[in-house]
Structures are given as C-alpha cells and as structure tokens.
Amino acid sequence: MEIKDLHVKYKTDEAEVFAVNGLDLTVREGETLGLVGETGAGKTTTALSILRLLPSKVGEITQGSIRLDGKELTKASEPEMRRIRGADVSMIFQDPMTSLNPVIRVGDQIAEVLELHSKKTSRAEIDKRVDEILKMVGISKDRKHDFPHQFSGGMKQRVVIAIGLACKPRLLLADEPTTALDVTIQAQVLEMMKELKEKLNTAMILITHDLGVVAQTCDRVAIMYAGRIIEIGMAKDIFEGKNHHPYTVGLFGSIPDLTRETRRLNPIPGMMPDPTEKITGCAFADRCQFCTDRCRQQEPEEYWEGSHMIRCGRFGQGKEAEA
C-alpha cells in the first residue's frame, strides 16, 4: 500500500478539523509497520481513510492518493470498497467490548464475513471454516454459539482478530488492539497476532501508544504528529539511531526508567496544536526547545539517512544543522 499527500478533515457546525495534513506512508508485503503518536495525531483517521469508513457527511478526504496494489482507493465506488473490506484489507477496531454485536452469536459474526466474500461456499463449508478460525485464535469451536457477553476482554479481542483474519487479508489495520487488556493477555494476543501474520504473510499497520509493543512486534516505525509523519525508519533506526526528531526524543524521555530514582515523570511540555487551525511552519515548534524563527515560518524538509527519515529543520545536507 502507498499513501501520498493524504489530507483529511472533519466538518462540524462549529469548525473544520484538519485531522491529517499531507501524510506519506508505504507498507510492504508481509511487514509490520508501527504507527506511533499522541491521541489526536491522526492515527485512527488514517486507518479509517484507507477503508473509506470516515463518518458520512462529516469526514472527508480532501486531497491525496491511497493505492493498494496500484488500485486507487479514494476513487473506488462503494460496491468496490465493500469487496475490498474484509477480503483484501481488514481492521481490528480499538475496543473489543464495542466492536462485537451483543445480540449475535460470535460464530455467526465470523460466518457473516465469509458469506459476504465467499458467496459460492456452502453453509457446511463456512461452519467448518469458522471452527478452523476459532481454533487458530485459541478458542474452542464449542463456544461459537456463545454471545459476546459470555467472553472475557481477552477472548473478545481474539474473536475480533478472528473476524479480521477470516478471509486472509493482505493488509491488517490493528488500531490499539491491546489497549483494553491486562499485561498478561496483552502479551498473549500480540504473540498470537505475530504468529498469524507470519503464517498468512499478512502486512500490518499497528497503531499504538506503547513503544514496548512496537519494539517487540514491528519491522518499521512511523512517528506521527499533528497529522503528518515526522520520523520513519526501521525499528533499529528509531530505537538505536543517533539522530531523532525532538518529538521522538520526548516520547522516549516520557517512559519511566526503572534503573533511576526520580520523583516525577518527564512529559513533553505543552499541548498539540489546535486541529481547527492551519499550521504555518513546523507543527512541533511551540513545544520544541530547539525552535527558531525559521521553524515557525518554514515547513521543515525531509532529512534522510538511508531508510531513516526525520522531518526537522535541525537536520540537513547530511549532518545536523546548527540551531
């Protein structure tokens, strides 16, 4: 998948919200890309844009391109998108508690996806496939007749993952799939997703706040801020590289260090810019200790070190610029 210069805004009665502002992103076959950033950075909006699931008459893709194997999704008709959703691209939504229909048995919810994309398959074959999928995510086939409220949070998340992987999609969008789970179940779900991804060779965009999860599961990492990618590279570039965007440095600095005794955490000062106002210059300028007049007036260019990109005015011409 290739996303170029994507702009998304939400129209409300009070104002226009500029959620995504010129996003560029590529996802290769079979890789896991971690998409990291604060709440409000535009991560979920990006995922919803790929599947064209933005709220009707409120969310709008105003500019840019989203291509899946060369096919332009921004211009695809609704019937075409229905064929793509679930079959080629699937999404695991943020909260398993609200992602499942409470009055439909879990087996029927998995079967519905298969029926939509395998119209010539018999009911017996679909039932057999549902059993296989449940076994694949570690749930007994005897529980397919149960309702969602009869499952724990971790089991619900497994069902949601089962629905997402039912048709063996080529790209999986996982929107904070472990946020609502405790640490033990979180580790189990992540390990299961990793195994299934390798088994099916599925590419994945993992949206998360947890840098520990990113380090454990992702091949590449993209740092998102105010609707743009401000740093991207291989996981090794982000976690062990010498140069970083000041925002990335702030994210790592906010993580508690168990080897040091301190009275307070070290958060990034300030707040994200108001999404209802268009930004001139660098979006991170008001929170950056290295900010200059040039940062406020001029949008920073991309600085590349091999596979590692940083969008910051401190870097350029192959070396760190004097700020």
Tab-separated table of C-alpha atoms in Angstrom:
chain	number	residue	atom	x	y	z
A	1	MET	CA	0.000	0.000	0.000
A	2	GLU	CA	1.174	3.507	-0.849
A	3	ILE	CA	-0.298	6.698	0.636
A	4	LYS	CA	0.773	10.039	-0.824
A	5	ASP	CA	-0.016	13.578	0.386
A	6	LEU	CA	-3.194	12.494	2.226
A	7	HIS	CA	-5.333	15.282	3.701
A	8	VAL	CA	-8.436	14.536	5.781
A	9	LYS	CA	-10.732	16.980	7.544
A	10	TYR	CA	-13.878	16.756	9.652
A	11	LYS	CA	-16.630	19.324	9.164
A	12	THR	CA	-18.708	20.248	12.197
A	13	ASP	CA	-21.213	23.038	12.841
A	14	GLU	CA	-18.576	24.889	14.885
A	15	ALA	CA	-15.410	24.430	12.813
A	16	GLU	CA	-13.369	22.374	10.380
A	17	VAL	CA	-10.909	19.959	11.978
A	18	PHE	CA	-7.748	19.254	9.958
A	19	ALA	CA	-7.005	15.714	11.134
A	20	VAL	CA	-4.449	14.533	8.546
A	21	ASN	CA	-2.194	17.053	6.801
A	22	GLY	CA	-0.076	15.686	3.964
A	23	LEU	CA	0.632	12.128	5.112
A	24	ASP	CA	3.057	9.932	3.119
A	25	LEU	CA	3.323	6.243	4.009
A	26	THR	CA	4.143	2.915	2.364
A	27	VAL	CA	3.527	-0.603	3.649
A	28	ARG	CA	5.336	-3.526	2.059
A	29	GLU	CA	4.010	-7.049	1.700
A	30	GLY	CA	4.364	-9.099	4.885
A	31	GLU	CA	5.833	-6.297	7.041
A	32	THR	CA	4.554	-4.803	10.283
A	33	LEU	CA	4.589	-1.012	10.432
A	34	GLY	CA	4.111	0.634	13.833
A	35	LEU	CA	2.228	3.954	13.767
A	36	VAL	CA	3.007	5.858	16.974
A	37	GLY	CA	1.873	9.221	18.342
A	38	GLU	CA	-0.233	11.045	20.907
A	39	THR	CA	-4.005	10.927	20.999
A	40	GLY	CA	-5.240	13.300	18.296
A	41	ALA	CA	-2.250	12.783	15.984
A	42	GLY	CA	-4.500	11.336	13.250
A	43	LYS	CA	-3.594	7.635	13.504
A	44	THR	CA	-7.131	6.212	13.606
A	45	THR	CA	-8.320	8.695	10.976
A	46	THR	CA	-5.572	7.397	8.660
A	47	ALA	CA	-6.758	3.797	9.131
A	48	LEU	CA	-10.413	4.737	8.592
A	49	SER	CA	-9.429	6.652	5.447
A	50	ILE	CA	-7.769	3.559	3.960
A	51	LEU	CA	-11.040	1.629	4.318
A	52	ARG	CA	-13.168	4.701	3.447
A	53	LEU	CA	-15.003	4.402	6.762
A	54	LEU	CA	-14.896	8.079	7.743
A	55	PRO	CA	-18.212	9.281	9.216
A	56	SER	CA	-20.619	10.184	6.423
A	57	LYS	CA	-21.005	13.919	5.675
A	58	VAL	CA	-18.516	14.719	8.458
A	59	GLY	CA	-15.173	13.159	7.497
A	60	GLU	CA	-13.750	13.866	4.045
A	61	ILE	CA	-10.561	13.032	2.126
A	62	THR	CA	-9.810	16.408	0.534
A	63	GLN	CA	-6.543	15.557	-1.199
A	64	GLY	CA	-4.084	12.758	-1.816
A	65	SER	CA	-3.812	9.183	-3.002
A	66	ILE	CA	-4.263	5.757	-1.362
A	67	ARG	CA	-3.157	2.893	-3.618
A	68	LEU	CA	-3.495	-0.818	-2.887
A	69	ASP	CA	-1.527	-2.859	-5.441
A	70	GLY	CA	-1.840	0.091	-7.816
A	71	LYS	CA	-5.612	0.469	-7.362
A	72	GLU	CA	-6.706	3.965	-6.287
A	73	LEU	CA	-8.997	3.535	-3.252
A	74	THR	CA	-10.002	7.208	-2.957
A	75	LYS	CA	-11.855	6.916	-6.281
A	76	ALA	CA	-13.279	3.402	-5.784
A	77	SER	CA	-17.081	3.058	-5.696
A	78	GLU	CA	-18.868	1.875	-2.550
A	79	PRO	CA	-19.592	-1.623	-4.033
A	80	GLU	CA	-15.868	-1.943	-4.854
A	81	MET	CA	-14.915	-0.897	-1.303
A	82	ARG	CA	-17.315	-3.483	0.156
A	83	ARG	CA	-15.488	-6.168	-1.828
A	84	ILE	CA	-12.113	-4.890	-0.537
A	85	ARG	CA	-13.094	-4.509	3.143
A	86	GLY	CA	-12.540	-7.771	4.990
A	87	ALA	CA	-11.125	-9.562	1.947
A	88	ASP	CA	-8.036	-7.506	0.983
A	89	VAL	CA	-7.891	-5.065	3.915
A	90	SER	CA	-9.297	-5.735	7.405
A	91	MET	CA	-9.374	-3.680	10.573
A	92	ILE	CA	-9.229	-4.628	14.235
A	93	PHE	CA	-11.035	-1.794	15.983
A	94	GLN	CA	-9.895	-0.150	19.187
A	95	ASP	CA	-12.312	-1.544	21.771
A	96	PRO	CA	-13.338	-5.232	21.610
A	97	MET	CA	-16.175	-4.513	24.048
A	98	THR	CA	-17.997	-2.373	21.481
A	99	SER	CA	-16.722	-3.964	18.233
A	100	LEU	CA	-18.951	-7.033	18.502
A	101	ASN	CA	-22.739	-7.122	18.079
A	102	PRO	CA	-24.088	-8.094	21.530
A	103	VAL	CA	-27.180	-9.940	20.196
A	104	ILE	CA	-25.477	-12.132	17.571
A	105	ARG	CA	-23.531	-15.286	18.417
A	106	VAL	CA	-19.785	-14.972	17.793
A	107	GLY	CA	-19.754	-17.844	15.292
A	108	ASP	CA	-22.396	-16.109	13.200
A	109	GLN	CA	-20.405	-12.851	13.262
A	110	ILE	CA	-17.357	-14.649	11.857
A	111	ALA	CA	-19.525	-16.534	9.344
A	112	GLU	CA	-21.033	-13.252	8.090
A	113	VAL	CA	-17.623	-12.106	6.785
A	114	LEU	CA	-17.094	-15.415	4.975
A	115	GLU	CA	-20.596	-15.314	3.459
A	116	LEU	CA	-20.052	-11.802	2.099
A	117	HIS	CA	-16.781	-12.697	0.366
A	118	SER	CA	-17.367	-16.383	-0.474
A	119	LYS	CA	-20.849	-16.406	-1.958
A	120	LYS	CA	-20.431	-19.838	-3.652
A	121	THR	CA	-19.317	-21.557	-0.456
A	122	SER	CA	-21.868	-23.854	1.197
A	123	ARG	CA	-23.065	-23.351	4.770
A	124	ALA	CA	-21.331	-26.551	5.869
A	125	GLU	CA	-18.005	-25.334	4.465
A	126	ILE	CA	-18.459	-21.954	6.180
A	127	ASP	CA	-19.189	-23.661	9.519
A	128	LYS	CA	-16.037	-25.755	9.101
A	129	ARG	CA	-14.015	-22.623	8.321
A	130	VAL	CA	-15.442	-20.857	11.425
A	131	ASP	CA	-14.252	-23.797	13.552
A	132	GLU	CA	-10.776	-23.549	11.992
A	133	ILE	CA	-10.573	-19.796	12.574
A	134	LEU	CA	-11.625	-20.101	16.224
A	135	LYS	CA	-9.005	-22.820	16.758
A	136	MET	CA	-6.418	-20.588	15.063
A	137	VAL	CA	-7.002	-17.823	17.676
A	138	GLY	CA	-7.115	-20.262	20.592
A	139	ILE	CA	-10.885	-20.532	21.184
A	140	SER	CA	-12.749	-23.846	21.360
A	141	LYS	CA	-15.184	-24.402	18.474
A	142	ASP	CA	-17.821	-25.336	21.078
A	143	ARG	CA	-18.001	-21.649	22.048
A	144	LYS	CA	-19.124	-20.402	18.620
A	145	HIS	CA	-22.744	-20.472	19.829
A	146	ASP	CA	-21.973	-18.130	22.758
A	147	PHE	CA	-22.756	-14.415	22.815
A	148	PRO	CA	-20.054	-11.728	23.305
A	149	HIS	CA	-21.046	-11.027	26.927
A	150	GLN	CA	-20.068	-14.609	27.793
A	151	PHE	CA	-16.414	-13.900	26.904
A	152	SER	CA	-13.690	-12.099	28.838
A	153	GLY	CA	-11.996	-8.988	27.377
A	154	GLY	CA	-9.049	-11.008	26.059
A	155	MET	CA	-11.352	-13.602	24.470
A	156	LYS	CA	-13.441	-10.853	22.858
A	157	GLN	CA	-10.279	-9.427	21.334
A	158	ARG	CA	-9.416	-12.870	19.973
A	159	VAL	CA	-12.857	-13.033	18.332
A	160	VAL	CA	-12.341	-9.567	16.795
A	161	ILE	CA	-8.961	-10.714	15.444
A	162	ALA	CA	-10.603	-13.878	14.108
A	163	ILE	CA	-13.136	-11.750	12.197
A	164	GLY	CA	-10.331	-9.568	10.838
A	165	LEU	CA	-8.309	-12.561	9.615
A	166	ALA	CA	-11.221	-14.709	8.415
A	167	CYS	CA	-10.650	-14.024	4.694
A	168	LYS	CA	-6.830	-13.943	4.944
A	169	PRO	CA	-6.480	-10.223	4.093
A	170	ARG	CA	-3.266	-8.895	2.580
A	171	LEU	CA	-3.279	-5.883	4.930
A	172	LEU	CA	-4.464	-5.755	8.539
A	173	LEU	CA	-5.096	-2.426	10.305
A	174	ALA	CA	-4.778	-3.025	14.059
A	175	ASP	CA	-5.983	0.040	15.980
A	176	GLU	CA	-4.597	-0.270	19.516
A	177	PRO	CA	-5.622	-3.952	19.699
A	178	THR	CA	-4.271	-4.461	23.230
A	179	THR	CA	-5.165	-1.176	24.964
A	180	ALA	CA	-8.157	-2.597	26.871
A	181	LEU	CA	-6.327	-5.733	28.002
A	182	ASP	CA	-4.187	-6.522	31.035
A	183	VAL	CA	-0.448	-7.101	30.523
A	184	THR	CA	-0.586	-10.929	30.539
A	185	ILE	CA	-3.418	-11.151	27.999
A	186	GLN	CA	-1.782	-8.354	26.009
A	187	ALA	CA	1.374	-10.444	25.581
A	188	GLN	CA	-0.668	-13.492	24.510
A	189	VAL	CA	-2.670	-11.520	21.933
A	190	LEU	CA	0.462	-9.876	20.473
A	191	GLU	CA	2.248	-13.219	20.186
A	192	MET	CA	-0.812	-14.736	18.510
A	193	MET	CA	-1.074	-11.836	16.030
A	194	LYS	CA	2.621	-12.190	15.223
A	195	GLU	CA	2.284	-15.927	14.567
A	196	LEU	CA	-0.825	-15.477	12.404
A	197	LYS	CA	0.810	-12.672	10.424
A	198	GLU	CA	3.817	-14.877	9.657
A	199	LYS	CA	1.590	-17.843	8.808
A	200	LEU	CA	-0.617	-15.855	6.401
A	201	ASN	CA	2.117	-13.384	5.223
A	202	THR	CA	-0.215	-10.504	6.073
A	203	ALA	CA	1.104	-6.931	6.156
A	204	MET	CA	0.026	-4.987	9.248
A	205	ILE	CA	-0.222	-1.381	10.393
A	206	LEU	CA	-0.126	-1.472	14.191
A	207	ILE	CA	-1.481	1.713	15.779
A	208	THR	CA	-0.323	2.048	19.380
A	209	HIS	CA	0.959	4.352	22.136
A	210	ASP	CA	3.133	1.608	23.612
A	211	LEU	CA	6.754	1.771	22.459
A	212	GLY	CA	7.421	-1.554	24.164
A	213	VAL	CA	4.831	-3.220	21.927
A	214	VAL	CA	6.428	-1.515	18.899
A	215	ALA	CA	9.899	-2.797	19.811
A	216	GLN	CA	8.546	-6.326	20.189
A	217	THR	CA	6.459	-6.607	17.020
A	218	CYS	CA	7.305	-4.004	14.333
A	219	ASP	CA	9.728	-4.096	11.404
A	220	ARG	CA	9.422	-0.360	10.694
A	221	VAL	CA	8.151	2.522	12.837
A	222	ALA	CA	6.458	5.793	11.823
A	223	ILE	CA	6.128	8.631	14.357
A	224	MET	CA	3.038	10.756	13.678
A	225	TYR	CA	2.375	14.274	14.953
A	226	ALA	CA	-0.438	16.697	14.035
A	227	GLY	CA	-1.481	14.642	11.033
A	228	ARG	CA	1.972	14.112	9.475
A	229	ILE	CA	4.780	11.566	9.628
A	230	ILE	CA	7.690	13.390	11.280
A	231	GLU	CA	10.050	10.412	11.555
A	232	ILE	CA	10.102	6.941	9.991
A	233	GLY	CA	12.628	4.149	9.750
A	234	MET	CA	13.448	0.569	10.611
A	235	ALA	CA	12.807	-0.298	14.259
A	236	LYS	CA	16.574	-0.278	14.815
A	237	ASP	CA	16.780	3.286	13.412
A	238	ILE	CA	14.132	4.542	15.828
A	239	PHE	CA	15.313	2.705	18.950
A	240	GLU	CA	19.091	2.772	18.429
A	241	GLY	CA	19.737	5.539	15.868
A	242	LYS	CA	21.873	8.570	16.687
A	243	ASN	CA	19.624	11.322	15.274
A	244	HIS	CA	15.935	11.788	16.122
A	245	HIS	CA	13.156	14.341	15.832
A	246	PRO	CA	12.794	16.291	19.130
A	247	TYR	CA	9.279	14.846	19.491
A	248	THR	CA	10.614	11.279	19.283
A	249	VAL	CA	13.222	12.170	21.913
A	250	GLY	CA	10.373	13.482	24.077
A	251	LEU	CA	8.366	10.263	23.661
A	252	PHE	CA	11.307	8.130	24.811
A	253	GLY	CA	12.022	10.598	27.612
A	254	SER	CA	8.459	10.167	28.919
A	255	ILE	CA	8.992	6.454	29.570
A	256	PRO	CA	9.786	5.675	33.237
A	257	ASP	CA	13.347	4.395	33.757
A	258	LEU	CA	13.385	1.572	36.308
A	259	THR	CA	17.131	1.994	36.868
A	260	ARG	CA	16.829	5.604	38.080
A	261	GLU	CA	15.066	7.037	41.097
A	262	THR	CA	13.052	10.159	40.285
A	263	ARG	CA	10.154	11.997	41.888
A	264	ARG	CA	8.356	12.930	38.670
A	265	LEU	CA	7.926	11.694	35.114
A	266	ASN	CA	9.389	13.791	32.300
A	267	PRO	CA	6.487	14.639	29.960
A	268	ILE	CA	6.711	16.711	26.762
A	269	PRO	CA	5.709	20.285	27.726
A	270	GLY	CA	2.705	21.963	26.119
A	271	MET	CA	-0.132	20.575	24.010
A	272	MET	CA	-0.614	19.540	20.405
A	273	PRO	CA	-1.625	22.442	18.119
A	274	ASP	CA	-5.322	23.238	17.694
A	275	PRO	CA	-6.510	20.956	14.844
A	276	THR	CA	-9.078	23.556	13.750
A	277	GLU	CA	-6.290	25.960	12.706
A	278	LYS	CA	-3.976	25.510	9.727
A	279	ILE	CA	-0.331	25.334	10.768
A	280	THR	CA	2.409	27.571	9.391
A	281	GLY	CA	5.916	26.180	9.721
A	282	CYS	CA	6.717	23.247	11.997
A	283	ALA	CA	3.745	21.844	13.962
A	284	PHE	CA	6.025	20.996	16.908
A	285	ALA	CA	7.572	24.480	17.149
A	286	ASP	CA	5.729	25.639	20.298
A	287	ARG	CA	6.890	22.565	22.256
A	288	CYS	CA	10.442	22.325	20.928
A	289	GLN	CA	13.497	23.540	22.875
A	290	PHE	CA	15.414	23.973	19.595
A	291	CYS	CA	12.759	26.147	17.920
A	292	THR	CA	13.989	29.104	15.804
A	293	ASP	CA	12.200	31.797	13.804
A	294	ARG	CA	12.781	29.690	10.697
A	295	CYS	CA	10.901	26.790	12.322
A	296	ARG	CA	7.816	28.969	12.836
A	297	GLN	CA	7.842	30.333	9.287
A	298	GLN	CA	9.084	27.472	7.126
A	299	GLU	CA	7.801	23.911	6.916
A	300	PRO	CA	10.703	21.512	7.620
A	301	GLU	CA	12.008	19.340	4.808
A	302	GLU	CA	12.702	15.613	4.954
A	303	TYR	CA	16.206	14.585	6.015
A	304	TRP	CA	17.167	11.010	5.036
A	305	GLU	CA	19.839	8.717	6.459
A	306	GLY	CA	19.414	5.546	4.380
A	307	SER	CA	15.991	4.138	5.368
A	308	HIS	CA	15.622	6.656	8.218
A	309	MET	CA	13.702	9.929	7.619
A	310	ILE	CA	13.417	12.892	10.009
A	311	ARG	CA	11.281	15.942	9.179
A	312	CYS	CA	13.082	18.614	11.213
A	313	GLY	CA	14.896	21.884	10.431
A	314	ARG	CA	17.820	20.883	12.694
A	315	PHE	CA	18.950	18.324	10.127
A	316	GLY	CA	20.112	18.810	6.565
A	317	GLN	CA	22.868	18.313	3.995
A	318	GLY	CA	23.911	15.030	5.587
A	319	LYS	CA	24.669	16.457	9.038
A	320	GLU	CA	22.962	18.128	11.979
A	321	ALA	CA	22.419	21.800	11.250
A	322	GLU	CA	23.312	24.438	13.810
A	323	ALA	CA	20.112	25.532	15.552
